[in-house]
Amino acid sequence: MTERVHEDELHAYADGQLDETRRLAVEAWLAANPADAVCVRDWVQQNRILHAAFDPVLNEPLPVALARLAQREPSRTSWRVGLAAAFAIVASGLLGYAAGLRSEGETVPVRFVQDAAIAHAVFSPEIRHPVEVDASQSAHLVGWLSKRLGAPLHAPDFGMLGFELLGGRLLPGETGPVALFMYQDAAQQRVTLYVRRDAPGSRETAFRHIHENGLEVFYWIDQGFGYALSGAVEPARMRALADAAYGQLVRGGAG
Amino acid sequence: MRPGPESDLIDHLPRLRRYARALTGDAARADDLVQDTVERALVKRALWRPGSDLRAWLFTVMHNLFVNQMRASRPPDTPLDEAPDMPVSGGQMDALATRDVHAALMRLPETQREVMLLVGLEQFGYAEAAHVLGVPVGTVMSRLARAREQLRRDLAGEPAVPLKVVK
């Protein structure tokens, strides 16, 4: 004989909300009560149908107005303050570094490098939704981001260096939409490539490098695009990734 | 350095959009609801307690907005809880044969649809769902049972009849 099981527990079983002991008790009950087992099977199936119908929304690009609203200007200060302390140091360090360069007469896109570092700090720790469109739909991803930036992009291939494309997302930036591509290696280290349109005629720069508290940022402006590759991985590997990106993107034209 | 809810707000947008899409059955209406939710959350962010569950709080804000919208768009003397189940006509039966879960959800009363989606899609615990909706857990369980029975009939193409209690 099996212990009587209340209907609420059958729902909890279907929803995966029971602890191990009760789960086993319910399984014993279901084995002896086929009508209830049919019910529970239907309920599990309903949950699956809901996920199949609506999970694709998770990977849709966020409407830009909505993303902007969630990061809107009045709350921006506290939003930044809310980030990890380590990151705040990185950002202020980058700003200081860039200001220093500027005082030497260089044109350094302060906001650009800072925004790239912020995007890296915000999105690279995400476990469940690091990207809006994942790499399994890479053609769609690149097509979508190209359309939003108004020019053909492509995501560099870092496979030879052990990093695979995870996917990408669209972000609001200082000069308009920004594309963020994210890559991950076998040790789950992540690097991001931040790509934005630059004003026509903006001066092209050689490859530049900023290093601050473990975060490496390589950036350059080329053919109307600003690029920044960010990652907290060993400098030698970052350098190799940056070389690969630079080589592939310059060779490939406008991204 | 007390982080406000906005530090993680953007992380929750995909899930809020998924829920709103399923709840309203309409992409534009859903995004309006998410937009209203974010605006309300930013206005009320002082009320959010750091350390408490931001996701549950955002869904609560969305629930309250949704209920207000529903109230505004229906005759004042129809209480939400007793919204009549829509009869299923022959034409609708054909649509059901295509297992249109979107349509089946829209035929659920809003109160049951909310519970069904919070639990079945958003994977809230029953107590969490009760907290979001501001009702007792027992109410969540009875709405869930009714929603599942009607969905089952809908998806199986059976006519809606008064609920039999599953023993």
Coordinates of C-alpha atoms in Angstrom, one line a residue:
Chain A
M1 CA 0.0 0.0 0.0
T2 CA 1.2 3.5 -0.8
E3 CA 0.7 6.6 1.3
R4 CA -2.2 8.8 0.2
V5 CA -1.0 11.8 -1.7
H6 CA -2.8 15.1 -1.8
E7 CA -3.6 16.8 -5.2
D8 CA -1.4 19.7 -4.3
E9 CA 1.5 17.4 -4.1
L10 CA 0.8 16.1 -7.6
H11 CA 1.0 19.6 -8.9
A12 CA 4.2 20.2 -7.0
Y13 CA 5.6 17.0 -8.5
A14 CA 4.7 18.1 -12.0
D15 CA 6.4 21.5 -11.3
G16 CA 9.5 20.0 -9.8
Q17 CA 8.8 21.6 -6.4
L18 CA 9.1 18.6 -4.1
D19 CA 12.0 17.5 -2.1
E20 CA 13.5 14.1 -2.6
T21 CA 11.5 12.3 0.0
R22 CA 8.1 13.5 -1.1
R23 CA 9.1 13.1 -4.8
L24 CA 9.7 9.4 -4.1
A25 CA 6.4 9.1 -2.2
V26 CA 4.5 10.7 -5.1
E27 CA 6.2 8.4 -7.6
A28 CA 5.1 5.4 -5.6
W29 CA 1.6 6.8 -5.6
L30 CA 1.5 7.4 -9.3
A31 CA 2.8 3.9 -10.1
A32 CA -0.3 2.6 -8.2
N33 CA -2.8 5.2 -9.5
P34 CA -2.6 5.4 -13.3
A35 CA -5.4 8.0 -13.6
D36 CA -3.4 10.4 -11.5
A37 CA -0.3 9.6 -13.5
V38 CA -2.1 10.6 -16.7
C39 CA -3.0 13.9 -15.1
V40 CA 0.5 14.6 -14.0
R41 CA 1.9 13.7 -17.4
D42 CA -0.6 16.2 -19.0
W43 CA 0.5 18.9 -16.6
V44 CA 4.2 18.4 -17.3
Q45 CA 3.4 18.5 -21.0
Q46 CA 1.5 21.8 -20.5
N47 CA 4.6 23.3 -18.9
R48 CA 6.7 22.1 -21.9
I49 CA 4.2 23.6 -24.4
L50 CA 4.4 27.0 -22.6
H51 CA 8.2 27.0 -22.7
A52 CA 8.2 26.0 -26.4
A53 CA 5.7 28.7 -27.2
F54 CA 7.3 31.6 -25.2
D55 CA 11.0 30.9 -24.5
P56 CA 11.9 32.4 -27.9
V57 CA 11.0 35.8 -26.4
L58 CA 14.0 35.5 -24.1
N59 CA 16.3 35.7 -27.1
E60 CA 14.6 38.5 -28.9
P61 CA 16.5 41.8 -29.0
L62 CA 15.3 44.1 -26.3
P63 CA 13.5 47.1 -27.8
V64 CA 16.0 49.9 -27.6
A65 CA 13.6 52.3 -25.8
L66 CA 13.1 49.7 -23.1
A67 CA 16.8 49.0 -22.7
R68 CA 17.4 52.8 -22.5
L69 CA 14.7 53.2 -20.0
A70 CA 16.2 50.5 -17.7
Q71 CA 19.5 52.4 -17.8
R72 CA 18.1 55.9 -18.1
E73 CA 20.2 58.9 -17.2
P74 CA 18.7 59.9 -13.8
S75 CA 19.5 56.5 -12.3
R76 CA 22.8 56.1 -14.1
T77 CA 24.9 57.3 -11.3
S78 CA 23.4 54.9 -8.8
W79 CA 23.4 52.2 -11.5
R80 CA 27.1 52.6 -11.8
V81 CA 27.6 52.7 -8.1
G82 CA 25.7 49.5 -7.9
L83 CA 28.3 47.6 -9.9
A84 CA 31.0 45.6 -8.2
A85 CA 33.7 47.7 -6.5
A86 CA 36.4 46.1 -8.5
F87 CA 34.7 47.3 -11.7
A88 CA 34.4 50.8 -10.4
I89 CA 38.1 50.9 -9.9
V90 CA 38.6 49.6 -13.4
A91 CA 36.4 52.3 -14.9
S92 CA 38.0 55.1 -13.0
G93 CA 41.4 53.8 -13.8
L94 CA 40.5 53.7 -17.5
L95 CA 39.2 57.2 -17.3
G96 CA 42.3 58.4 -15.6
Y97 CA 44.5 56.6 -18.1
A98 CA 42.6 58.0 -21.0
A99 CA 42.7 61.5 -19.6
G100 CA 46.4 61.2 -19.2
L101 CA 46.8 60.2 -22.8
R102 CA 44.6 63.1 -23.9
S103 CA 46.9 65.5 -22.1
E104 CA 49.7 64.3 -24.3
G105 CA 47.7 65.5 -27.3
E106 CA 46.2 62.1 -28.4
T107 CA 42.6 61.7 -29.4
V108 CA 41.3 59.0 -27.1
P109 CA 37.7 58.1 -27.2
V110 CA 37.2 58.2 -23.4
R111 CA 33.5 57.3 -23.3
F112 CA 33.9 54.6 -25.9
V113 CA 36.5 52.7 -24.0
Q114 CA 34.7 53.2 -20.7
D115 CA 31.3 52.1 -22.2
A116 CA 33.0 49.0 -23.6
A117 CA 34.5 48.2 -20.2
I118 CA 31.1 48.7 -18.6
A119 CA 29.3 46.5 -21.1
H120 CA 31.9 43.8 -20.4
A121 CA 31.5 44.1 -16.7
V122 CA 27.7 44.0 -16.8
F123 CA 27.2 41.2 -19.3
S124 CA 30.2 38.9 -19.1
P125 CA 29.2 37.5 -15.6
E126 CA 25.7 36.7 -16.7
I127 CA 25.0 33.0 -16.3
R128 CA 21.6 32.5 -17.9
H129 CA 21.3 35.4 -20.4
P130 CA 24.8 36.5 -21.4
V131 CA 23.6 37.1 -24.9
E132 CA 20.3 38.0 -26.6
V133 CA 20.9 35.8 -29.6
D134 CA 23.2 32.8 -29.2
A135 CA 25.8 31.5 -31.6
S136 CA 23.5 28.7 -32.9
Q137 CA 21.8 31.5 -34.8
S138 CA 25.0 33.2 -35.8
A139 CA 23.8 34.2 -39.3
H140 CA 20.7 35.8 -37.8
L141 CA 22.8 37.5 -35.1
V142 CA 25.2 39.1 -37.5
G143 CA 22.4 40.0 -39.9
W144 CA 20.4 41.6 -37.2
L145 CA 23.3 43.6 -35.7
S146 CA 24.5 44.7 -39.1
K147 CA 21.0 46.0 -39.8
R148 CA 20.8 47.9 -36.6
L149 CA 24.3 49.4 -37.0
G150 CA 23.6 50.1 -40.7
A151 CA 26.7 48.4 -42.1
P152 CA 27.8 44.9 -42.6
L153 CA 29.5 43.4 -39.6
H154 CA 31.1 40.1 -38.9
A155 CA 32.1 38.3 -35.8
P156 CA 35.8 37.4 -35.8
D157 CA 36.6 33.7 -35.5
F158 CA 38.7 33.0 -32.4
G159 CA 38.4 29.2 -32.7
M160 CA 42.1 28.7 -33.2
L161 CA 42.8 30.5 -30.0
G162 CA 40.3 28.4 -28.0
F163 CA 37.4 31.0 -27.8
E164 CA 34.1 30.2 -29.3
L165 CA 31.4 32.7 -30.1
L166 CA 28.6 32.6 -27.5
G167 CA 26.4 35.1 -29.2
G168 CA 25.7 38.8 -29.1
R169 CA 23.5 41.6 -28.1
L170 CA 22.5 45.1 -29.1
L171 CA 23.2 48.0 -26.7
P172 CA 22.5 51.7 -26.7
G173 CA 25.7 53.7 -27.1
E174 CA 26.8 57.2 -27.1
T175 CA 26.7 57.5 -30.9
G176 CA 23.8 55.0 -31.5
P177 CA 23.3 51.3 -31.5
V178 CA 26.3 49.2 -30.4
A179 CA 26.9 45.5 -31.2
L180 CA 28.5 43.4 -28.4
F181 CA 29.8 39.9 -29.4
M182 CA 30.7 37.6 -26.6
Y183 CA 33.2 34.7 -26.7
Q184 CA 34.0 32.0 -24.1
D185 CA 36.8 29.4 -23.8
A186 CA 36.8 25.9 -22.2
A187 CA 37.6 27.4 -18.8
Q188 CA 34.5 29.7 -19.2
Q189 CA 36.6 32.8 -19.4
R190 CA 34.8 35.4 -21.5
V191 CA 35.9 38.2 -23.8
T192 CA 33.6 40.8 -25.4
L193 CA 34.0 42.7 -28.6
Y194 CA 32.2 46.0 -28.6
V195 CA 31.6 47.5 -32.0
R196 CA 30.1 50.9 -32.8
R197 CA 29.8 53.3 -35.7
D198 CA 32.1 56.2 -35.5
A199 CA 31.5 59.7 -37.0
P200 CA 32.5 59.7 -40.6
G201 CA 36.0 61.0 -40.9
S202 CA 36.9 60.2 -37.3
R203 CA 40.6 59.6 -37.2
E204 CA 41.7 56.0 -37.6
T205 CA 43.9 54.8 -34.8
A206 CA 46.4 52.1 -34.5
F207 CA 45.9 49.4 -32.1
R208 CA 45.8 50.6 -28.5
H209 CA 45.9 48.8 -25.2
I210 CA 44.7 49.7 -21.7
H211 CA 45.3 47.4 -18.7
E212 CA 43.8 48.0 -15.4
N213 CA 43.3 45.7 -12.4
G214 CA 43.3 42.6 -14.5
L215 CA 40.9 43.8 -17.2
E216 CA 42.6 44.2 -20.6
V217 CA 41.0 46.4 -23.2
F218 CA 42.4 46.6 -26.8
Y219 CA 40.8 49.2 -29.0
W220 CA 41.1 50.8 -32.4
I221 CA 39.1 52.8 -34.9
D222 CA 39.1 51.6 -38.4
Q223 CA 37.0 52.4 -41.5
G224 CA 34.3 54.3 -39.6
F225 CA 34.0 51.7 -36.8
G226 CA 35.3 51.8 -33.2
Y227 CA 36.2 48.4 -31.8
A228 CA 37.1 47.5 -28.2
L229 CA 38.0 43.9 -27.1
S230 CA 37.7 43.5 -23.3
G231 CA 38.6 40.5 -21.1
A232 CA 40.1 39.5 -17.8
V233 CA 42.4 36.9 -19.3
E234 CA 46.1 36.6 -19.4
P235 CA 47.7 39.5 -21.3
A236 CA 49.5 37.2 -23.8
R237 CA 46.2 35.5 -24.8
M238 CA 44.4 38.8 -24.9
R239 CA 47.1 40.1 -27.2
A240 CA 46.7 37.1 -29.5
L241 CA 42.9 37.6 -29.6
A242 CA 43.2 41.2 -30.3
D243 CA 45.7 40.6 -33.1
A244 CA 43.4 38.0 -34.6
A245 CA 40.4 40.4 -34.4
Y246 CA 42.3 43.3 -35.8
G247 CA 43.7 41.2 -38.7
Q248 CA 40.3 39.6 -39.5
L249 CA 38.3 42.8 -39.2
V250 CA 40.7 45.0 -41.1
R251 CA 41.1 42.4 -43.8
G252 CA 37.3 41.9 -43.9
G253 CA 36.5 45.6 -44.5
A254 CA 33.9 47.2 -42.4
G255 CA 33.8 44.5 -39.8
Chain B
M1 CA 27.2 52.0 -1.6
R2 CA 23.7 50.5 -1.6
P3 CA 22.8 49.1 -4.9
G4 CA 19.4 50.1 -6.2
P5 CA 17.1 47.7 -8.1
E6 CA 18.2 49.4 -11.4
S7 CA 21.6 47.7 -11.1
D8 CA 20.1 44.5 -12.3
L9 CA 16.9 45.7 -13.9
I10 CA 18.0 45.0 -17.4
D11 CA 18.8 41.4 -16.5
H12 CA 15.2 40.8 -15.8
L13 CA 13.8 42.4 -18.9
P14 CA 13.8 39.2 -21.0
R15 CA 11.8 37.2 -18.5
L16 CA 9.4 40.1 -17.9
R17 CA 8.9 40.3 -21.6
R18 CA 8.3 36.5 -21.9
Y19 CA 5.7 36.6 -19.1
A20 CA 4.0 39.7 -20.5
R21 CA 3.8 38.2 -24.0
A22 CA 2.1 35.1 -22.7
L23 CA -0.2 37.1 -20.4
T24 CA -1.5 39.6 -22.9
G25 CA -1.2 37.5 -26.0
D26 CA 0.0 40.5 -27.9
A27 CA 3.6 41.6 -28.5
A28 CA 3.0 45.4 -28.6
R29 CA 0.7 45.3 -25.5
A30 CA 3.2 43.1 -23.7
D31 CA 6.1 45.6 -24.3
D32 CA 3.9 48.5 -23.2
L33 CA 3.2 46.5 -20.0
V34 CA 7.0 45.9 -19.5
Q35 CA 7.7 49.5 -20.2
D36 CA 5.1 50.6 -17.6
T37 CA 6.5 48.1 -15.2
V38 CA 10.1 49.4 -15.5
E39 CA 8.9 53.0 -15.2
R40 CA 6.9 52.1 -12.1
A41 CA 9.8 50.2 -10.6
L42 CA 12.2 53.1 -11.1
V43 CA 9.7 55.5 -9.5
K44 CA 9.1 53.1 -6.6
R45 CA 12.7 51.8 -6.3
A46 CA 13.0 53.3 -2.8
L47 CA 10.4 50.8 -1.7
W48 CA 12.5 47.8 -2.9
R49 CA 14.5 46.3 0.0
P50 CA 18.1 45.4 -1.1
G51 CA 18.6 41.8 -0.6
S52 CA 15.0 40.8 -1.3
D53 CA 14.1 39.1 -4.5
L54 CA 14.2 41.7 -7.3
R55 CA 12.5 39.4 -9.8
A56 CA 9.5 38.7 -7.5
W57 CA 9.2 42.4 -6.8
L58 CA 9.2 43.3 -10.5
F59 CA 6.6 40.6 -11.2
T60 CA 4.5 42.0 -8.4
V61 CA 4.7 45.5 -9.9
M62 CA 3.7 44.0 -13.3
H63 CA 0.8 42.1 -11.8
N64 CA -0.6 45.2 -10.1
L65 CA -0.4 47.2 -13.4
F66 CA -2.0 44.3 -15.3
V67 CA -4.9 44.0 -12.8
N68 CA -5.5 47.8 -13.1
Q69 CA -5.6 47.6 -16.9
M70 CA -8.0 44.7 -16.7
R71 CA -10.3 46.5 -14.3
A72 CA -10.2 49.6 -16.5
S73 CA -11.2 47.6 -19.6
R74 CA -14.1 45.6 -18.3
P75 CA -17.6 46.4 -16.9
P76 CA -17.1 47.5 -13.3
D77 CA -19.5 44.9 -11.9
T78 CA -17.6 41.9 -13.1
P79 CA -15.2 40.8 -10.4
L80 CA -11.9 39.5 -11.8
D81 CA -12.2 36.2 -9.9
E82 CA -15.6 35.4 -11.4
A83 CA -14.9 36.3 -15.0
P84 CA -17.0 33.7 -16.9
D85 CA -15.1 31.1 -18.9
M86 CA -15.7 31.7 -22.6
P87 CA -17.8 29.0 -24.2
V88 CA -16.0 27.1 -26.9
S89 CA -17.8 27.2 -30.2
G90 CA -17.4 24.9 -33.2
G91 CA -15.1 27.3 -35.0
Q92 CA -12.9 27.6 -32.0
M93 CA -12.7 23.8 -31.8
D94 CA -10.9 23.8 -35.1
A95 CA -8.4 26.2 -33.8
L96 CA -7.9 24.0 -30.8
A97 CA -7.1 21.1 -33.0
T98 CA -4.0 23.0 -34.0
R99 CA -3.1 23.0 -30.4
D100 CA -2.9 26.8 -30.3
V101 CA -1.6 27.3 -26.8
H102 CA -1.8 31.1 -27.3
A103 CA -5.5 31.0 -27.9
A104 CA -6.1 28.5 -25.1
L105 CA -4.3 30.8 -22.6
M106 CA -6.4 33.7 -23.7
R107 CA -9.5 31.7 -22.9
L108 CA -8.4 31.2 -19.3
P109 CA -9.7 33.8 -16.9
E110 CA -6.8 36.3 -16.2
T111 CA -6.4 35.2 -12.6
Q112 CA -5.9 31.6 -13.7
R113 CA -3.7 32.6 -16.6
E114 CA -1.4 34.5 -14.2
V115 CA -1.0 31.5 -11.9
M116 CA -0.5 29.1 -14.8
L117 CA 2.2 31.3 -16.3
L118 CA 4.0 32.2 -13.1
V119 CA 4.2 28.6 -12.1
G120 CA 4.4 26.7 -15.4
L121 CA 6.5 29.2 -17.4
E122 CA 8.3 31.4 -14.9
Q123 CA 8.9 28.6 -12.4
F124 CA 7.9 30.5 -9.4
G125 CA 7.4 28.4 -6.2
Y126 CA 3.8 28.4 -5.1
A127 CA 4.5 30.6 -2.1
E128 CA 6.4 33.0 -4.3
A129 CA 3.5 33.1 -6.8
A130 CA 1.1 33.8 -3.9
H131 CA 3.3 36.6 -2.8
V132 CA 3.5 38.2 -6.2
L133 CA -0.3 37.9 -6.7
G134 CA -1.1 39.0 -3.1
V135 CA -3.3 35.9 -2.5
P136 CA -3.1 32.9 -0.1
V137 CA -1.2 29.8 -1.3
G138 CA -4.5 27.9 -1.2
T139 CA -5.9 30.3 -3.8
V140 CA -2.8 29.7 -6.0
M141 CA -3.3 26.0 -5.8
S142 CA -7.0 26.1 -6.7
R143 CA -6.5 28.5 -9.6
L144 CA -3.6 26.3 -10.8
A145 CA -5.8 23.2 -10.7
R146 CA -8.6 24.9 -12.6
A147 CA -6.3 26.4 -15.2
R148 CA -4.6 23.0 -15.8
E149 CA -8.0 21.2 -16.2
Q150 CA -9.3 23.8 -18.7
L151 CA -6.0 23.9 -20.6
R152 CA -6.1 20.1 -20.8
R153 CA -9.6 20.1 -22.2
D154 CA -8.8 22.9 -24.5
L155 CA -5.7 21.3 -25.9
A156 CA -7.4 17.9 -26.2
G157 CA -10.3 19.6 -28.0
E158 CA -12.9 18.8 -25.3
P159 CA -15.6 21.3 -24.6
A160 CA -15.2 23.3 -21.5
V161 CA -17.4 21.9 -18.7
P162 CA -17.6 22.5 -15.0
L163 CA -14.4 21.4 -13.3
K164 CA -14.2 17.9 -11.8
V165 CA -11.9 17.8 -8.8
V166 CA -9.0 15.5 -9.4
K167 CA -8.9 13.0 -6.6

